[in-house]
mmCIF file of C-alpha atoms in Angstrom:
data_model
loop_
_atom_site.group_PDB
_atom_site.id
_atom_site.type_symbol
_atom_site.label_atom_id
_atom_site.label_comp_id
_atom_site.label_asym_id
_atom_site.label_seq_id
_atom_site.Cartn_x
_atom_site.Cartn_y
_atom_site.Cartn_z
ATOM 1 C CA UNK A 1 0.000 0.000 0.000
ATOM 2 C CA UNK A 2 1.382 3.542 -0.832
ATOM 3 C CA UNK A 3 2.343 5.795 1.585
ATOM 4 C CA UNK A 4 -0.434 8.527 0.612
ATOM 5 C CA UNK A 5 -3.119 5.901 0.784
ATOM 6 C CA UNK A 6 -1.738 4.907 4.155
ATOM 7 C CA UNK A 7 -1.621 8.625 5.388
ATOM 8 C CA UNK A 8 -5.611 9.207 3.790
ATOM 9 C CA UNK A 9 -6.760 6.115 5.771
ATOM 10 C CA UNK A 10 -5.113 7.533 9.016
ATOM 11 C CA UNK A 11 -5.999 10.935 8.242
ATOM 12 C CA UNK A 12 -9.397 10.920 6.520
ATOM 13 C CA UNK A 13 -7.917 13.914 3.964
ATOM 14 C CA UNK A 14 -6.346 13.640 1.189
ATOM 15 C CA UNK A 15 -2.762 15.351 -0.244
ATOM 16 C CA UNK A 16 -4.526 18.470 -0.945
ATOM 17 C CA UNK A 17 -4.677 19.125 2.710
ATOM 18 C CA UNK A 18 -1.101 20.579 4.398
ATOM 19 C CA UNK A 19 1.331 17.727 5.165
ATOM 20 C CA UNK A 20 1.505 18.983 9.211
ATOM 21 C CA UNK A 21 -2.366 18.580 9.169
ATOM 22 C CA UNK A 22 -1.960 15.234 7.807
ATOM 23 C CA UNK A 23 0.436 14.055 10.136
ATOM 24 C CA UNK A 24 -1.168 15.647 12.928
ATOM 25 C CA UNK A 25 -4.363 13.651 12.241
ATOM 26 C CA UNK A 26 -2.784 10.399 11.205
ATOM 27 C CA UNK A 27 -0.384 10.168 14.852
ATOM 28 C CA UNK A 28 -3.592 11.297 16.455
ATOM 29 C CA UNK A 29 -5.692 8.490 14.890
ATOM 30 C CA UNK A 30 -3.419 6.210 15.853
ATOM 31 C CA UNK A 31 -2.981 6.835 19.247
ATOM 32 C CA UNK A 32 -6.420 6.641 19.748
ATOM 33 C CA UNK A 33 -6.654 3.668 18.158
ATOM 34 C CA UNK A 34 -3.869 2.391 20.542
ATOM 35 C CA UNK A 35 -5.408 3.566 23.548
ATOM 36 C CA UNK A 36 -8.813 2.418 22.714
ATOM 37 C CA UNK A 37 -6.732 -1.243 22.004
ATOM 38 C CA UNK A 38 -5.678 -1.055 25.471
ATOM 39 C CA UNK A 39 -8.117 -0.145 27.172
ATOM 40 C CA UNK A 40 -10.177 -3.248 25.963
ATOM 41 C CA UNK A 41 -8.108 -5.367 27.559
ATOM 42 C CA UNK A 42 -7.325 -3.887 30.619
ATOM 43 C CA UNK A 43 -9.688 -0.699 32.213
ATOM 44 C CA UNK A 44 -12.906 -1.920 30.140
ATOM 45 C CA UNK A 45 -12.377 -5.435 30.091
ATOM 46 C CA UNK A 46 -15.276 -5.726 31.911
ATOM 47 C CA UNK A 47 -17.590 -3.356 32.605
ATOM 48 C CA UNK A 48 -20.625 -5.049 34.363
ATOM 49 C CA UNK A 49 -18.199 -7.258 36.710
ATOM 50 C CA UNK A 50 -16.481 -3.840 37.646
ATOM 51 C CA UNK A 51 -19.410 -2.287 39.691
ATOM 52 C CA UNK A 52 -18.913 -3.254 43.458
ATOM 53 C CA UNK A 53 -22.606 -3.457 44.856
ATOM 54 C CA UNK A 54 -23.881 -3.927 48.073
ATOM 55 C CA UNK A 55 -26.206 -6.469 46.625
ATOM 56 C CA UNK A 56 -24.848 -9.835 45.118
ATOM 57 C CA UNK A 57 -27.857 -10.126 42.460
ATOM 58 C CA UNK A 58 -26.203 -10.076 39.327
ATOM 59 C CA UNK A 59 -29.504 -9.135 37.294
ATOM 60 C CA UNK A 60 -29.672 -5.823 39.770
ATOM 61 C CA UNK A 61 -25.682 -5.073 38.703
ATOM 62 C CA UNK A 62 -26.634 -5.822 35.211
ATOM 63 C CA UNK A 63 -29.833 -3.510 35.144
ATOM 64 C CA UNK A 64 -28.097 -0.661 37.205
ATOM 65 C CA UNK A 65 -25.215 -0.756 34.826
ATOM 66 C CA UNK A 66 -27.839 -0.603 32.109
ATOM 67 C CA UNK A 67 -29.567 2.204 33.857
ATOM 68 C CA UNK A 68 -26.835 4.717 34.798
ATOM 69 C CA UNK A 69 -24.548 4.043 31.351
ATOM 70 C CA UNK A 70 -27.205 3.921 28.135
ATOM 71 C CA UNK A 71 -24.203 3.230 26.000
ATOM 72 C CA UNK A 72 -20.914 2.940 28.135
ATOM 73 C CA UNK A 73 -17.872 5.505 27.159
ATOM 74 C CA UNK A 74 -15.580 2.977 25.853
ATOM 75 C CA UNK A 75 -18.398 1.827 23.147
ATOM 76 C CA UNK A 76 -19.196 5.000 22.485
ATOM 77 C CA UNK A 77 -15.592 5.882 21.846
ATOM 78 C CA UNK A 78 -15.496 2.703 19.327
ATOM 79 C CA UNK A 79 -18.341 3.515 17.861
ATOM 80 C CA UNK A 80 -16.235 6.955 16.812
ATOM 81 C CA UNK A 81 -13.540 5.693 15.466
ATOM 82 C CA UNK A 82 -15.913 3.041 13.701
ATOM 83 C CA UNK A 83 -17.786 5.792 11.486
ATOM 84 C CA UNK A 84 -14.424 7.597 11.065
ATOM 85 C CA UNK A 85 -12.819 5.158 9.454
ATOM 86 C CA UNK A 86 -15.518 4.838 7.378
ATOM 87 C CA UNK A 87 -15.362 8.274 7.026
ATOM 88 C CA UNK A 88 -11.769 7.764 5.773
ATOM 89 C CA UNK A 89 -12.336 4.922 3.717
ATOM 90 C CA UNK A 90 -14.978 6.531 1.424
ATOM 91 C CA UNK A 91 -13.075 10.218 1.216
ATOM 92 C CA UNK A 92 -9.808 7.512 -0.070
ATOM 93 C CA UNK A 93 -12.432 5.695 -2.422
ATOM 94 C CA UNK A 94 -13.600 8.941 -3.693
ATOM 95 C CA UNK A 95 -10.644 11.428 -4.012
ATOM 96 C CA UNK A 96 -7.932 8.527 -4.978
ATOM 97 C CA UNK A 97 -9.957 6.824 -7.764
ATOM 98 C CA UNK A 98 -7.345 3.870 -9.028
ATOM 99 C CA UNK A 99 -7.876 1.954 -12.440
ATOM 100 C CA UNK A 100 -11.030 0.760 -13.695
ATOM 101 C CA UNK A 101 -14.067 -0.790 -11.847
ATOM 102 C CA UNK A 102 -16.286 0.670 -9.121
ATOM 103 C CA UNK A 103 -14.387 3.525 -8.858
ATOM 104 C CA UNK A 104 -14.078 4.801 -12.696
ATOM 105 C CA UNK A 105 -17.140 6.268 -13.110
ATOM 106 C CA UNK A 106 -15.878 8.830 -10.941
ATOM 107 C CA UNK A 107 -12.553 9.245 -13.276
ATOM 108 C CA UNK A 108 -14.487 12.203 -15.620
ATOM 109 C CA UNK A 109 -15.805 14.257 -12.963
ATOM 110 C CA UNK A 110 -12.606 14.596 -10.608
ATOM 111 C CA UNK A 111 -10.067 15.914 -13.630
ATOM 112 C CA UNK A 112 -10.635 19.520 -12.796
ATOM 113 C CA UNK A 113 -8.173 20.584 -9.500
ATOM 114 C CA UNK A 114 -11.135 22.751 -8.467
ATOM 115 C CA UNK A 115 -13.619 19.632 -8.458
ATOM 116 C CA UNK A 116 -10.788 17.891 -6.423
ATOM 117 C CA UNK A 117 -10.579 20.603 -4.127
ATOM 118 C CA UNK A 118 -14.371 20.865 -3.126
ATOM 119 C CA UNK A 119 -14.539 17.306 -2.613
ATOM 120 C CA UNK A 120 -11.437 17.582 -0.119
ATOM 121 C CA UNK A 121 -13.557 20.396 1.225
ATOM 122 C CA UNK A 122 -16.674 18.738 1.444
ATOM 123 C CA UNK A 123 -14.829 15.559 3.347
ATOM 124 C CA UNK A 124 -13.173 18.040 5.950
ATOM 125 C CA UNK A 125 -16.282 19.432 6.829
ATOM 126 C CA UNK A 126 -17.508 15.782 7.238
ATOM 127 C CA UNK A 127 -15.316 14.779 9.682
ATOM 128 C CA UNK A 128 -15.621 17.895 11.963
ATOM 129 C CA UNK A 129 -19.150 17.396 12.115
ATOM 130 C CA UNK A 130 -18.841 13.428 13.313
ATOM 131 C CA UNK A 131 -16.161 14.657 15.525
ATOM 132 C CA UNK A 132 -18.478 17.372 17.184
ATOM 133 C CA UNK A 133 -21.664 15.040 17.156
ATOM 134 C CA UNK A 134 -19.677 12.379 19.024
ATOM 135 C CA UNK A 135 -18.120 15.151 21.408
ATOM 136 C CA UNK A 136 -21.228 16.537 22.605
ATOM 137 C CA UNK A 137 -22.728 13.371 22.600
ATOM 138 C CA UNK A 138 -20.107 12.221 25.181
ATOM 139 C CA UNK A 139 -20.256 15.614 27.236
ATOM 140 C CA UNK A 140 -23.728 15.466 27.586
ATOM 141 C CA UNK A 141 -23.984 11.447 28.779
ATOM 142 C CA UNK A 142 -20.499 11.945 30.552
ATOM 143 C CA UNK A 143 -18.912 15.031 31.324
ATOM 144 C CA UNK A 144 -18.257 14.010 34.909
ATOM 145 C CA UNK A 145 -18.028 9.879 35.170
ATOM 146 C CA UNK A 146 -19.263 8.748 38.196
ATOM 147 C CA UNK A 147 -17.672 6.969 40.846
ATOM 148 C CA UNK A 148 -21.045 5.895 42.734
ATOM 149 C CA UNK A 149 -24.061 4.982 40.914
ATOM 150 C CA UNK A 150 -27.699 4.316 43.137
ATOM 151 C CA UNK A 151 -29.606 2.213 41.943
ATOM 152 C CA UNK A 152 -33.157 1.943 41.045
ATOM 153 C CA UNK A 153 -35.571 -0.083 43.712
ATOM 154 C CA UNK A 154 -36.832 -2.866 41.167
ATOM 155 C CA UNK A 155 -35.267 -5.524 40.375
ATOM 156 C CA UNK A 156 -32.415 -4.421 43.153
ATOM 157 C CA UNK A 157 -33.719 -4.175 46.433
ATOM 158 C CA UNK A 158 -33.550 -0.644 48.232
ATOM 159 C CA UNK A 159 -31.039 1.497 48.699
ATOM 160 C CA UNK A 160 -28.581 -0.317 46.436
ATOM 161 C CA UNK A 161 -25.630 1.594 45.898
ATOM 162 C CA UNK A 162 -22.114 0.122 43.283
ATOM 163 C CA UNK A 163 -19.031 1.177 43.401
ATOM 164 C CA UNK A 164 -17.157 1.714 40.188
ATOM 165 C CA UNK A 165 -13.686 0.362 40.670
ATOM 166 C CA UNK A 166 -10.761 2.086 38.878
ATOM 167 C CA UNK A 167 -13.060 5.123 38.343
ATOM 168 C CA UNK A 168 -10.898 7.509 38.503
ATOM 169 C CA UNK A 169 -8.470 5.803 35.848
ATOM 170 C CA UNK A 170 -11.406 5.521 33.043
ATOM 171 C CA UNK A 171 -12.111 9.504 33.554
ATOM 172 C CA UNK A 172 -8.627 10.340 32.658
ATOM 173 C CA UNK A 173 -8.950 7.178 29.769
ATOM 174 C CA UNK A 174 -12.379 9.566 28.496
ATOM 175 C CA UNK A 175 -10.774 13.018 28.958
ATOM 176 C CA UNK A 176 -7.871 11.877 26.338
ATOM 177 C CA UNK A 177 -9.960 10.055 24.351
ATOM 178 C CA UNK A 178 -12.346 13.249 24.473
ATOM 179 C CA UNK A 179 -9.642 15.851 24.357
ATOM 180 C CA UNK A 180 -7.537 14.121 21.047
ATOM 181 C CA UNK A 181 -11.155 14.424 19.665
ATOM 182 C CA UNK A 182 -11.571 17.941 20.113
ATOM 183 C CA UNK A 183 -7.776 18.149 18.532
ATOM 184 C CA UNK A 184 -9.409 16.588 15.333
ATOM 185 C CA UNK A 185 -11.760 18.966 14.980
ATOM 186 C CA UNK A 186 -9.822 21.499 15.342
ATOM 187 C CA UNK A 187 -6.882 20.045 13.002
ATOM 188 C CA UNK A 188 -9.776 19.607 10.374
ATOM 189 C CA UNK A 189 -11.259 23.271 10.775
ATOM 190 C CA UNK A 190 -7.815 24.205 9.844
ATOM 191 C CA UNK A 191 -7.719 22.102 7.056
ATOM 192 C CA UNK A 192 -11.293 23.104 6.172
ATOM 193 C CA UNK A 193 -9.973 26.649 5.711
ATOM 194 C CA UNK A 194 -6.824 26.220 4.188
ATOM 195 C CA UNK A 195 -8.785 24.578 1.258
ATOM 196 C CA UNK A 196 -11.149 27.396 1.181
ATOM 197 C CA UNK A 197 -8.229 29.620 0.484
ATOM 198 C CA UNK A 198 -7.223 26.991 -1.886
ATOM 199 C CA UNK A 199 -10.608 27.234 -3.491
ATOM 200 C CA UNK A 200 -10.787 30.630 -4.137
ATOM 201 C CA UNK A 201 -6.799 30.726 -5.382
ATOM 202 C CA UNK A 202 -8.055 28.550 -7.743
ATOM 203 C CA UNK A 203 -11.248 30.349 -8.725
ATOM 204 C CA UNK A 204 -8.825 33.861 -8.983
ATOM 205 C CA UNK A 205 -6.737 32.303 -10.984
ATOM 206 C CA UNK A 206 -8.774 30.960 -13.548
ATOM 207 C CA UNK A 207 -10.586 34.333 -13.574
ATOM 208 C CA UNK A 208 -6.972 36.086 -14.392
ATOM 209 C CA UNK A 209 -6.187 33.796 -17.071
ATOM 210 C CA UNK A 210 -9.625 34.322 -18.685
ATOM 211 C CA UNK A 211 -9.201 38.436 -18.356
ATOM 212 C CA UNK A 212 -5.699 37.871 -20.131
ATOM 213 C CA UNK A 213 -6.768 35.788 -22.814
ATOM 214 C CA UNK A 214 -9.127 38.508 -23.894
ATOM 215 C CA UNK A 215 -7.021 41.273 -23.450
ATOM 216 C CA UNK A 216 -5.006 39.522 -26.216
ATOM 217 C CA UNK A 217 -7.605 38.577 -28.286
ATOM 218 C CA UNK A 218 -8.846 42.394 -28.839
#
């Protein structure tokens, strides 16, 4: 696999976006990846079995754990990288067309450098937005992870009250999963506006060359 292709995958933009932004993203990517690797096996390994109850039921663990997490951080953080990736695969499929097949049909309508450059555009502001709907997503569910959690009366009996064990651990594991997020979307705001300039260089340009070429022709 080339190295570009390797850099869009990690990235999610494509050459037309600055090399630092590129490699920014990419080393971010991948450390979340990492992290999110590591974290599976070790601080989220199990989730249910790491709420310390005062009841031994396991269906009132099970239900408070359903109750007080709808969708727990650590899926929700796979579930991000998940649709970026996807993200990443279809802006690679789109703005690196190769050979014939699926992706030819595409071949006529990606010659111009401006058509290219809108697309990159387009795929920038794609990814900030599923950056910022999984950040607020997470700051409204979890901005503060708990340590206790009460339960409900039914099916636990009263006053039912677990203990999350290595709490404190899996809020700094969400505030760097959360806060190389927010680096992302900033990373591809910048890169959303350096291909606006890019854009309209382009657009100027053309508009020169056309005022020149009938300058000469009168």
């Amino acid at each position: 696999m080339e190295a570009d292709a390797v850099a869009s995958l990690l990235s999610g933009t494509s050459t037309h976006a600055p090399r630092l932004c590129r490699a920014s993203l990419a080393v971010v990517f991948t450390l979340r990846l990492s992290a999110l690797a590591v974290g599976a096996k070790t601080l989220w390994r199990d989730e249910v079995g790491d709420l310390a109850c005062n009841a031994s039921t396991e269906s009132c663990r099970r239900t408070c754990f359903a109750a007080a997490f709808p969708i727990s951080p650590f899926s929700l953080f796979a579930l991000q990288l998940a649709v970026i990736f996807s993200h990443a695969l279809a802006s690679s499929w789109h703005l690196h067309p190769r050979g014939q097949g699926m992706g030819s049909w595409l071949q006529p309508t990606l010659r111009g450098k401006q058509q290219r450059l809108w697309l990159h555009l387009g795929s920038l502001l794609a990814k900030a937005v599923l950056e910022g709907i999984f950040l607020v997503t997470f700051h409204t569910l979890y901005s503060h992870f708990p340590v206790l959690v009460q339960c409900r009366p039914s099916p636990c009996p009263p006053a039912v009250t677990c203990a999350i064990l290595n709490a404190g651990e899996k809020d700094a594991f969400n505030h760097f999963m959360a806060g190389s997020s927010w680096a992302c979307l900033l990373l591809s705001l910048l890169g959303t506006q350096h291909a606006a300039v890019q854009i309209f260089q382009e657009a100027s340009g053309k508009a020169l060359q056309k005022g020149t070429a009938r300058k000469l022709c009168v």
